[in-house]
Amino acid sequence: MKYKSIAIRKLVQKYREISLLGKVHAVLDWDMNVNLPPKGASLRAEQTALITSLITDGWRNPEFCALFEEALSQSHSKKLTKEEQAIVRNMTHASNYYYKIPKELIVEFSKATSESFMVWQKAKRDDDYELFKPHLAKVIALNRLMADHLGYKDNPYDALLDLYEPGLTSATCEHIFHRLVKEIRPLLSKIQKSRYYDSAPANTGKSFNYSVKRQEQLSLFILRKLGYDLEAGRLDVSPHPFTVDIGRQDVRITTRYSRDDFRESLTSTIHEAGHGLYEQGVLPEYEGTPLASGVSLGIHESQSRFWENQIGRSPEFLTFLTPVLQSFFPEHLATVREHEIVRMFNHVAPSLIRVEADEVTYNLHIALRFEIEHAVINNKVTVDEIPELWRHKMKEYVGVVPETHAAGVLQDVHWSYGSFGYFPTYTLGNLYAAQFMNRMKDEIDIADCALRGELGTILSWLRSNIHTHGSLYWPDELSRLVSGETLNPQYFIDYLNEKYTALYEL
Ligand code: MG
């Protein structure tokens, strides 16, 4: 990368150490989720805490701070390149966390969330909300404190949203979820009244036994088809599938296998590969700089959801895939027809668990989490009231009510990690995916590519329009560049209506 400012060039050189420490942290995290024996947990917590502390020190290093000050003083100069301006903007955003929040609070938060994560695992297993409650209360209080330190214009929750999606506010979320709920509820009712509606998908369940070995081979087949570079990444198994970016040439993904239902591993693999492809496609010279990696969680999720849903669950790609699935699982699928596979992968029904939810109901799960988070951070709801509010909102939005805490308020890991303001980025991903596809259609016959299993053209489009930029453009800017406008929920609403009206013959 070419620099015009000596201060920024030096700053980026120094930043590389912070970036490398972050990658070391990522390796430890990956290992914790994939390999770590249970008894190694407490030593691992100490190791990651040490790295976190070193990263904080890196941001507070006097030489680093002086260079940062100098870079900031030049930030409005017209002489800076587009990359240099983006570097200063990204570092300013990231530094808020390290400069505005006292180090003691960062450390206390790290300890509290390590503990609450461990307690949450037990609480979920034993369906014991009372056990988790004091930890949740503490994590909420710490989040509230951090929001106060970070600062906000209208609402403390805005400060937390901004940590995950720069510039996202409560007002924007309220607007988005209000529209989505209003549009999705009637679509769901129509689907439930359709003659094709079924509460359970075909070819899945206890009487099926899909070989794990075959599922693994199928995942590797799909990864190659998608263009994921297995020489710069790998596929492993973890209870909750995830992607970790250790560097552009080392982007690892995980999946999970269920003998009852081969769709789970296949869709998880495609989803995580979407995240992985984004990271593998960033411009090489951005590596180790503040421009490396995807720009925000919302844009990142748009890449995973695009491959998972817009491509992976499209009737065309599933038609291409049907003979492949038949050859992998002849004992169960030998006589299955294309349209049955399409229905299976696009089966819609109200359900309790977010991660298993279909495309239609998924954002309803996020809507209720947003409302609960917003209320607790604003002290309008106490931890005692959350489970009842959860049941009430599930009934209202999704139409089902959990009988246990494990299937309700305890189902997600996020709150135990201390992540408040994270959930809305999942919905943003769904919306951006539909919006970007709408634009892609102007240039590519997506349906034809999917039908032929020829995905290279689609990946090239994503590479040149999104992946290559890394964090050069802010989400709003990137959205305008790709689609001509900022986030607009209408594309997703149209996509859902068109797809499911056809599938369920509404
Ligand atoms: Mg994801």
Coordinates of C-alpha atoms and ligand atoms in Angstrom, one line a residue:
M1 CA 0.0 0.0 0.0
K2 CA 1.2 3.5 -0.8
Y3 CA 1.3 6.1 2.0
K4 CA 1.5 9.8 1.7
S5 CA 1.7 10.4 5.4
I6 CA 4.8 9.1 7.2
A7 CA 2.9 9.2 10.6
I8 CA 0.2 6.9 9.2
R9 CA 2.7 4.5 7.7
K10 CA 4.6 4.3 11.0
L11 CA 1.3 3.9 12.9
V12 CA 0.2 1.0 10.7
Q13 CA 3.6 -0.7 11.2
K14 CA 3.1 -0.4 15.0
Y15 CA -0.5 -1.5 14.7
R16 CA 0.7 -4.7 13.1
E17 CA 1.7 -5.9 16.6
I18 CA -1.8 -5.3 17.9
S19 CA -3.2 -7.1 14.9
L20 CA -0.9 -10.1 15.4
L21 CA -1.8 -10.3 19.1
G22 CA -5.5 -10.4 17.9
K23 CA -4.6 -13.3 15.6
V24 CA -2.9 -15.2 18.5
H25 CA -6.1 -14.6 20.5
A26 CA -8.1 -16.0 17.5
V27 CA -6.0 -19.2 17.4
L28 CA -6.6 -19.7 21.2
D29 CA -10.3 -19.2 20.6
W30 CA -10.5 -21.6 17.7
D31 CA -8.6 -24.2 19.7
M32 CA -10.9 -23.7 22.7
N33 CA -14.0 -24.3 20.5
V34 CA -12.6 -27.2 18.5
N35 CA -10.0 -29.1 20.5
L36 CA -9.7 -28.0 24.2
P37 CA -10.1 -30.7 26.8
P38 CA -12.6 -29.6 29.5
K39 CA -9.9 -29.5 32.2
G40 CA -7.8 -27.0 30.1
A41 CA -10.6 -24.4 30.4
S42 CA -9.2 -22.3 33.3
L43 CA -5.6 -22.1 32.0
R44 CA -7.0 -21.1 28.6
A45 CA -9.0 -18.3 30.3
E46 CA -5.8 -17.0 31.8
Q47 CA -4.0 -17.2 28.5
T48 CA -6.6 -15.3 26.6
A49 CA -6.9 -12.7 29.4
L50 CA -3.2 -12.1 29.1
I51 CA -3.5 -11.5 25.4
T52 CA -6.4 -9.2 25.9
S53 CA -4.3 -7.2 28.4
L54 CA -1.4 -7.0 26.0
I55 CA -3.7 -5.7 23.2
T56 CA -5.0 -3.0 25.6
D57 CA -1.5 -2.1 26.5
G58 CA -0.7 -1.9 22.8
W59 CA -3.4 0.6 22.2
R60 CA -2.1 2.6 25.2
N61 CA 1.6 2.4 24.4
P62 CA 2.9 6.0 24.5
E63 CA 4.8 5.8 21.1
F64 CA 1.7 4.3 19.5
C65 CA -0.5 7.1 21.1
A66 CA 1.8 9.8 19.8
L67 CA 1.7 8.4 16.3
F68 CA -2.1 8.1 16.5
E69 CA -2.4 11.7 17.7
E70 CA -0.3 12.9 14.7
A71 CA -2.3 10.8 12.3
L72 CA -5.5 12.3 13.7
S73 CA -4.3 15.8 13.3
Q74 CA -3.7 15.0 9.6
S75 CA -7.1 13.2 9.1
H76 CA -8.9 16.1 7.5
S77 CA -6.0 16.9 5.2
K78 CA -7.0 16.5 1.5
K79 CA -3.6 15.1 0.8
L80 CA -4.3 11.7 2.4
T81 CA -5.2 8.8 0.2
K82 CA -8.6 7.1 0.4
E83 CA -6.9 4.2 2.3
E84 CA -5.2 6.5 4.8
Q85 CA -8.5 8.3 5.6
A86 CA -10.1 4.9 6.1
I87 CA -7.3 3.7 8.3
V88 CA -7.7 6.8 10.6
R89 CA -11.5 6.4 10.7
N90 CA -11.3 2.6 11.5
M91 CA -8.7 3.2 14.2
T92 CA -10.7 6.0 15.8
H93 CA -13.7 3.7 15.9
A94 CA -11.8 0.8 17.4
S95 CA -9.9 2.9 19.8
N96 CA -13.1 4.2 21.5
Y97 CA -13.3 0.9 23.3
Y98 CA -9.7 1.1 24.6
Y99 CA -9.5 4.8 25.3
K100 CA -12.9 5.7 26.7
I101 CA -13.5 2.6 28.8
P102 CA -11.2 2.4 31.9
K103 CA -8.8 -0.6 31.8
E104 CA -10.2 -1.9 35.1
L105 CA -13.7 -2.0 33.6
I106 CA -12.4 -3.9 30.5
V107 CA -10.7 -6.4 32.7
E108 CA -13.7 -6.7 35.0
F109 CA -15.9 -7.3 32.0
S110 CA -13.6 -10.0 30.6
K111 CA -13.6 -11.8 34.0
A112 CA -17.4 -11.4 34.5
T113 CA -18.2 -12.8 31.1
S114 CA -15.8 -15.7 31.4
E115 CA -17.6 -16.7 34.6
S116 CA -21.1 -16.0 33.2
F117 CA -20.3 -18.1 30.1
M118 CA -19.4 -21.1 32.4
V119 CA -22.5 -20.6 34.5
W120 CA -24.7 -20.2 31.5
Q121 CA -23.6 -23.6 30.1
K122 CA -24.7 -25.3 33.3
A123 CA -27.8 -23.2 33.6
K124 CA -28.9 -24.1 30.1
R125 CA -28.1 -27.8 30.7
D126 CA -30.1 -27.9 33.9
D127 CA -32.8 -25.5 32.7
D128 CA -32.0 -23.2 35.7
Y129 CA -32.6 -19.5 35.0
E130 CA -32.2 -18.6 38.7
L131 CA -28.6 -19.8 38.5
F132 CA -27.8 -17.6 35.6
K133 CA -29.8 -14.6 36.7
P134 CA -27.2 -12.8 39.0
H135 CA -24.6 -13.2 36.3
L136 CA -26.9 -11.8 33.6
A137 CA -27.7 -8.9 35.9
K138 CA -24.0 -8.2 36.4
V139 CA -23.2 -8.4 32.7
I140 CA -26.1 -6.0 31.9
A141 CA -24.9 -3.5 34.5
L142 CA -21.4 -3.6 33.1
N143 CA -22.7 -3.1 29.6
R144 CA -24.7 -0.1 30.8
L145 CA -21.5 1.3 32.4
M146 CA -19.6 0.8 29.2
A147 CA -22.3 2.5 27.2
D148 CA -22.0 5.5 29.5
H149 CA -18.2 5.6 29.0
L150 CA -18.5 5.2 25.3
G151 CA -21.1 8.0 25.1
Y152 CA -24.2 8.3 23.0
K153 CA -26.5 10.9 21.6
D154 CA -30.0 9.5 22.1
N155 CA -29.9 6.1 23.8
P156 CA -27.3 4.1 25.8
Y157 CA -28.1 1.0 23.6
D158 CA -26.8 3.0 20.6
A159 CA -23.3 3.0 22.1
L160 CA -23.5 -0.9 22.2
L161 CA -24.9 -1.3 18.7
D162 CA -22.1 0.9 17.4
L163 CA -19.5 -1.6 18.7
Y164 CA -20.8 -4.2 16.2
E165 CA -22.2 -2.1 13.4
P166 CA -20.7 1.4 13.1
G167 CA -23.4 4.0 13.1
L168 CA -26.4 1.6 13.8
T169 CA -29.0 3.2 16.2
S170 CA -32.0 2.1 18.2
A171 CA -34.2 4.3 16.0
T172 CA -33.0 2.5 12.8
C173 CA -33.6 -0.9 14.5
E174 CA -37.0 0.0 15.7
H175 CA -38.0 1.1 12.2
I176 CA -36.6 -2.1 10.6
F177 CA -38.2 -4.5 13.0
H178 CA -41.5 -2.7 13.0
R179 CA -41.6 -3.1 9.2
L180 CA -40.4 -6.7 9.2
V181 CA -42.9 -7.9 11.8
K182 CA -45.7 -6.1 10.0
E183 CA -44.9 -7.8 6.7
I184 CA -43.7 -11.3 7.9
R185 CA -46.6 -12.1 10.2
P186 CA -49.2 -12.2 7.4
L187 CA -46.9 -14.1 5.1
L188 CA -46.4 -16.7 7.9
S189 CA -50.2 -17.0 8.4
K190 CA -50.7 -17.6 4.7
I191 CA -48.0 -20.3 4.6
Q192 CA -49.6 -22.0 7.6
K193 CA -52.9 -22.1 5.8
S194 CA -51.3 -23.4 2.6
R195 CA -52.1 -27.1 1.6
Y196 CA -48.3 -27.6 1.4
Y197 CA -47.8 -26.6 5.0
D198 CA -46.4 -29.3 7.2
S199 CA -45.1 -28.9 10.8
A200 CA -42.1 -31.2 10.1
P201 CA -39.8 -31.5 7.0
A202 CA -39.6 -34.8 5.1
N203 CA -36.6 -37.1 5.1
T204 CA -35.4 -36.1 8.6
G205 CA -35.9 -37.4 12.1
K206 CA -35.0 -40.3 14.4
S207 CA -35.6 -43.0 11.9
F208 CA -32.9 -41.6 9.6
N209 CA -29.2 -42.2 9.8
Y210 CA -27.1 -40.0 7.6
S211 CA -23.5 -41.1 7.7
V212 CA -21.3 -38.5 9.3
K213 CA -18.4 -39.5 7.0
R214 CA -20.5 -38.9 4.0
Q215 CA -21.8 -35.5 5.3
E216 CA -18.2 -34.5 5.8
Q217 CA -17.3 -35.4 2.2
L218 CA -20.4 -33.5 1.0
S219 CA -19.3 -30.4 3.0
L220 CA -15.9 -30.6 1.3
F221 CA -17.5 -31.1 -2.1
I222 CA -19.6 -27.9 -1.5
L223 CA -16.6 -25.9 -0.2
R224 CA -14.7 -26.6 -3.5
K225 CA -17.8 -25.8 -5.5
L226 CA -18.1 -22.4 -3.7
G227 CA -14.5 -21.6 -4.3
Y228 CA -13.4 -21.7 -0.7
D229 CA -9.6 -22.2 -0.6
L230 CA -8.9 -25.3 1.5
E231 CA -5.1 -24.4 1.3
A232 CA -5.9 -21.2 3.1
G233 CA -8.5 -22.6 5.5
R234 CA -9.9 -25.8 7.0
L235 CA -13.1 -27.4 8.1
D236 CA -13.5 -28.7 11.6
V237 CA -16.3 -29.6 14.0
S238 CA -17.7 -27.5 16.9
P239 CA -21.0 -27.4 18.7
H240 CA -21.8 -23.9 17.4
P241 CA -20.4 -23.5 13.9
F242 CA -18.2 -20.4 13.4
T243 CA -15.5 -18.8 11.3
V244 CA -12.2 -17.5 12.6
D245 CA -10.0 -15.2 10.7
I246 CA -6.4 -15.9 11.7
G247 CA -5.1 -14.1 8.5
R248 CA -6.1 -13.9 4.9
Q249 CA -4.3 -17.2 4.2
D250 CA -5.7 -18.9 7.3
V251 CA -9.5 -18.6 7.5
R252 CA -11.0 -21.5 9.4
I253 CA -14.6 -22.6 9.5
T254 CA -16.5 -25.3 11.5
T255 CA -19.7 -27.2 11.1
R256 CA -21.7 -29.8 13.0
Y257 CA -23.1 -33.1 12.0
S258 CA -26.5 -34.6 12.9
R259 CA -27.4 -38.1 11.9
D260 CA -31.1 -37.2 11.8
D261 CA -30.8 -34.4 9.4
F262 CA -28.1 -33.8 6.8
R263 CA -29.3 -30.3 6.1
E264 CA -27.8 -29.0 9.3
S265 CA -24.2 -29.6 8.4
L266 CA -24.7 -28.6 4.7
T267 CA -26.3 -25.3 5.4
S268 CA -23.9 -24.5 8.3
T269 CA -21.0 -25.3 6.0
I270 CA -22.3 -23.0 3.3
H271 CA -23.0 -20.3 5.8
E272 CA -19.6 -20.3 7.4
A273 CA -17.9 -20.6 3.9
G274 CA -19.7 -17.4 3.0
H275 CA -17.9 -15.7 6.0
G276 CA -14.7 -17.4 5.0
L277 CA -14.9 -16.4 1.3
Y278 CA -15.2 -12.8 2.4
E279 CA -12.0 -12.9 4.4
Q280 CA -10.1 -14.9 1.8
G281 CA -11.0 -12.3 -0.8
V282 CA -9.8 -9.1 0.9
L283 CA -7.0 -7.3 -1.0
P284 CA -3.7 -9.0 0.1
E285 CA -1.9 -5.7 0.8
Y286 CA -4.5 -4.9 3.5
E287 CA -3.3 -7.8 5.6
G288 CA -2.3 -6.7 9.1
T289 CA -3.6 -3.2 8.6
P290 CA -6.8 -1.7 10.0
L291 CA -8.3 -2.3 6.5
A292 CA -8.0 -6.1 6.8
S293 CA -11.2 -8.1 7.4
G294 CA -14.8 -7.6 6.7
V295 CA -16.1 -4.1 7.6
S296 CA -18.9 -5.0 10.0
L297 CA -20.9 -7.9 11.4
G298 CA -23.9 -6.9 9.3
I299 CA -22.0 -6.9 6.1
H300 CA -20.2 -10.1 7.1
E301 CA -23.5 -11.8 7.8
S302 CA -24.8 -10.7 4.4
Q303 CA -22.1 -12.8 2.8
S304 CA -22.9 -15.9 4.9
R305 CA -26.6 -15.6 4.5
F306 CA -26.4 -14.9 0.7
W307 CA -24.6 -18.2 0.1
E308 CA -26.7 -20.1 2.6
N309 CA -30.1 -18.7 1.5
Q310 CA -30.1 -16.8 -1.8
I311 CA -28.0 -19.5 -3.4
G312 CA -28.0 -22.6 -1.1
R313 CA -31.7 -22.7 -0.6
S314 CA -32.7 -21.5 -4.1
P315 CA -34.8 -24.0 -6.1
E316 CA -32.2 -23.8 -8.9
F317 CA -29.2 -24.8 -6.8
L318 CA -31.2 -27.5 -5.0
T319 CA -32.2 -28.9 -8.4
F320 CA -28.5 -29.0 -9.3
L321 CA -27.7 -30.6 -6.0
T322 CA -30.4 -33.3 -6.0
P323 CA -28.4 -36.0 -7.9
V324 CA -25.4 -35.2 -5.8
L325 CA -27.4 -35.7 -2.6
Q326 CA -28.8 -39.0 -4.0
S327 CA -25.3 -40.3 -4.7
F328 CA -24.1 -39.4 -1.2
F329 CA -27.2 -40.8 0.6
P330 CA -28.7 -43.4 -1.7
E331 CA -30.2 -45.4 1.2
H332 CA -32.5 -42.5 2.2
L333 CA -32.7 -40.3 -0.9
A334 CA -32.5 -42.6 -3.9
T335 CA -36.1 -41.9 -5.1
V336 CA -36.4 -38.4 -3.8
R337 CA -37.5 -35.8 -6.4
E338 CA -36.1 -32.3 -7.0
H339 CA -39.2 -30.5 -5.7
E340 CA -39.2 -32.5 -2.5
I341 CA -35.6 -31.5 -1.8
V342 CA -36.5 -27.9 -2.5
R343 CA -39.4 -28.1 0.0
M344 CA -37.3 -29.8 2.5
F345 CA -34.7 -27.0 2.5
N346 CA -37.3 -24.3 2.5
H347 CA -39.6 -25.8 5.1
V348 CA -41.3 -23.0 7.1
A349 CA -42.8 -23.4 10.5
P350 CA -42.9 -21.5 13.8
S351 CA -40.2 -22.9 16.1
L352 CA -38.6 -22.1 19.4
I353 CA -34.9 -22.1 18.5
R354 CA -33.4 -19.2 16.6
V355 CA -30.5 -21.0 15.0
E356 CA -32.9 -23.6 13.5
A357 CA -35.4 -21.1 12.3
D358 CA -36.3 -20.8 8.6
E359 CA -35.8 -17.7 6.5
V360 CA -39.4 -16.5 7.1
T361 CA -39.5 -16.7 10.9
Y362 CA -35.8 -16.0 11.6
N363 CA -36.0 -12.2 11.9
L364 CA -39.0 -12.5 14.3
H365 CA -36.7 -14.2 16.7
I366 CA -34.2 -11.3 16.3
A367 CA -37.0 -8.7 16.7
L368 CA -37.9 -9.9 20.2
R369 CA -34.2 -10.1 21.3
F370 CA -33.8 -6.5 20.1
E371 CA -36.8 -5.3 22.1
I372 CA -35.7 -7.1 25.3
E373 CA -32.1 -5.9 25.0
H374 CA -33.2 -2.4 24.4
A375 CA -35.6 -2.5 27.4
V376 CA -33.0 -4.0 29.9
I377 CA -30.2 -1.6 28.9
N378 CA -32.7 1.3 29.5
N379 CA -33.7 -0.2 32.9
K380 CA -37.3 -0.7 31.8
V381 CA -37.2 -4.5 32.4
T382 CA -35.4 -6.4 35.2
V383 CA -33.8 -9.8 34.9
D384 CA -36.7 -11.2 36.9
E385 CA -39.1 -10.1 34.1
I386 CA -37.1 -11.3 31.1
P387 CA -38.5 -14.9 30.9
E388 CA -42.1 -13.8 31.0
L389 CA -41.4 -11.0 28.4
W390 CA -39.7 -13.7 26.3
R391 CA -42.7 -16.0 26.4
H392 CA -45.1 -13.1 25.7
K393 CA -43.1 -11.9 22.6
M394 CA -42.6 -15.4 21.3
K395 CA -46.3 -15.9 21.3
E396 CA -47.0 -12.6 19.7
Y397 CA -44.3 -12.7 17.0
V398 CA -43.5 -16.4 16.3
G399 CA -46.7 -18.0 17.6
V400 CA -45.1 -20.6 19.9
V401 CA -44.2 -20.5 23.6
P402 CA -41.2 -22.3 25.2
E403 CA -42.0 -24.6 28.1
T404 CA -38.4 -24.5 29.4
H405 CA -35.9 -21.7 29.9
A406 CA -33.4 -23.8 27.9
A407 CA -35.6 -23.5 24.9
G408 CA -36.4 -19.8 25.7
V409 CA -34.3 -17.2 27.4
L410 CA -31.3 -19.5 27.9
Q411 CA -30.9 -20.7 24.4
D412 CA -28.4 -18.2 23.0
V413 CA -24.8 -17.9 24.1
H414 CA -24.6 -14.1 23.4
W415 CA -25.8 -12.6 26.6
S416 CA -23.4 -14.9 28.6
Y417 CA -20.6 -13.5 26.5
G418 CA -21.8 -10.0 27.4
S419 CA -22.8 -9.2 23.8
F420 CA -25.7 -6.8 23.9
G421 CA -26.4 -5.0 20.6
Y422 CA -25.0 -8.0 18.5
F423 CA -28.3 -9.7 17.5
P424 CA -29.6 -7.0 15.2
T425 CA -26.6 -7.5 12.9
Y426 CA -28.0 -10.9 12.0
T427 CA -31.1 -9.2 10.6
L428 CA -29.0 -6.6 8.8
G429 CA -27.1 -9.5 7.1
N430 CA -30.4 -10.9 5.8
L431 CA -31.5 -7.5 4.5
Y432 CA -28.2 -6.7 2.9
A433 CA -28.0 -10.1 1.2
A434 CA -31.3 -9.5 -0.5
Q435 CA -30.4 -6.0 -1.5
F436 CA -27.0 -7.0 -2.9
M437 CA -28.6 -9.9 -4.9
N438 CA -31.1 -7.5 -6.4
R439 CA -28.2 -5.5 -7.8
M440 CA -26.2 -8.6 -8.8
K441 CA -29.2 -9.7 -11.0
D442 CA -28.7 -6.8 -13.2
E443 CA -25.3 -8.2 -14.3
I444 CA -25.6 -12.0 -13.8
D445 CA -28.2 -14.6 -14.5
I446 CA -28.0 -16.0 -10.9
A447 CA -30.7 -18.6 -11.4
D448 CA -28.9 -20.1 -14.4
C449 CA -25.5 -20.2 -12.6
A450 CA -27.1 -21.9 -9.6
L451 CA -28.9 -24.4 -11.9
R452 CA -25.6 -25.4 -13.5
G453 CA -23.7 -25.3 -10.2
E454 CA -21.4 -22.8 -11.8
L455 CA -20.8 -20.5 -8.9
G456 CA -17.5 -18.9 -10.0
T457 CA -19.3 -16.0 -11.8
I458 CA -21.2 -15.2 -8.6
L459 CA -18.1 -15.3 -6.4
S460 CA -16.2 -13.0 -8.8
W461 CA -19.0 -10.4 -8.5
L462 CA -18.8 -10.6 -4.7
R463 CA -15.0 -10.5 -4.8
S464 CA -14.8 -7.3 -6.9
N465 CA -17.8 -5.5 -5.4
I466 CA -17.5 -6.4 -1.7
H467 CA -14.7 -8.8 -0.6
T468 CA -11.7 -7.0 -2.1
H469 CA -12.5 -3.8 -0.2
G470 CA -12.1 -5.3 3.3
S471 CA -12.8 -2.4 5.7
L472 CA -12.1 0.4 3.2
Y473 CA -15.7 1.6 3.1
W474 CA -18.0 2.0 6.0
P475 CA -21.2 -0.2 5.8
D476 CA -23.4 2.7 4.5
E477 CA -20.8 3.7 2.0
L478 CA -20.3 0.2 0.8
S479 CA -24.1 -0.4 0.5
R480 CA -24.4 2.7 -1.7
L481 CA -21.4 1.7 -3.8
V482 CA -22.8 -1.8 -4.3
S483 CA -26.5 -1.2 -4.6
G484 CA -26.9 2.6 -5.1
E485 CA -28.6 3.1 -1.8
T486 CA -28.2 2.6 2.0
L487 CA -30.0 -0.3 3.7
N488 CA -33.5 -0.7 2.5
P489 CA -35.6 -3.6 4.0
Q490 CA -38.0 -3.6 1.0
Y491 CA -35.6 -5.9 -1.0
F492 CA -35.7 -8.6 1.6
I493 CA -39.5 -8.3 2.0
D494 CA -40.0 -8.6 -1.8
Y495 CA -37.6 -11.6 -1.9
L496 CA -39.4 -13.4 0.9
N497 CA -42.9 -12.8 -0.6
E498 CA -41.9 -13.8 -4.1
K499 CA -40.0 -16.9 -3.1
Y500 CA -42.5 -18.3 -0.6
T501 CA -45.6 -17.3 -2.6
A502 CA -44.3 -19.5 -5.4
L503 CA -43.1 -22.3 -3.2
Y504 CA -46.3 -22.6 -1.2
E505 CA -48.5 -21.6 -4.1
L506 CA -50.1 -18.9 -1.9
Ligands
MG1 MG -22.9 -15.9 10.7

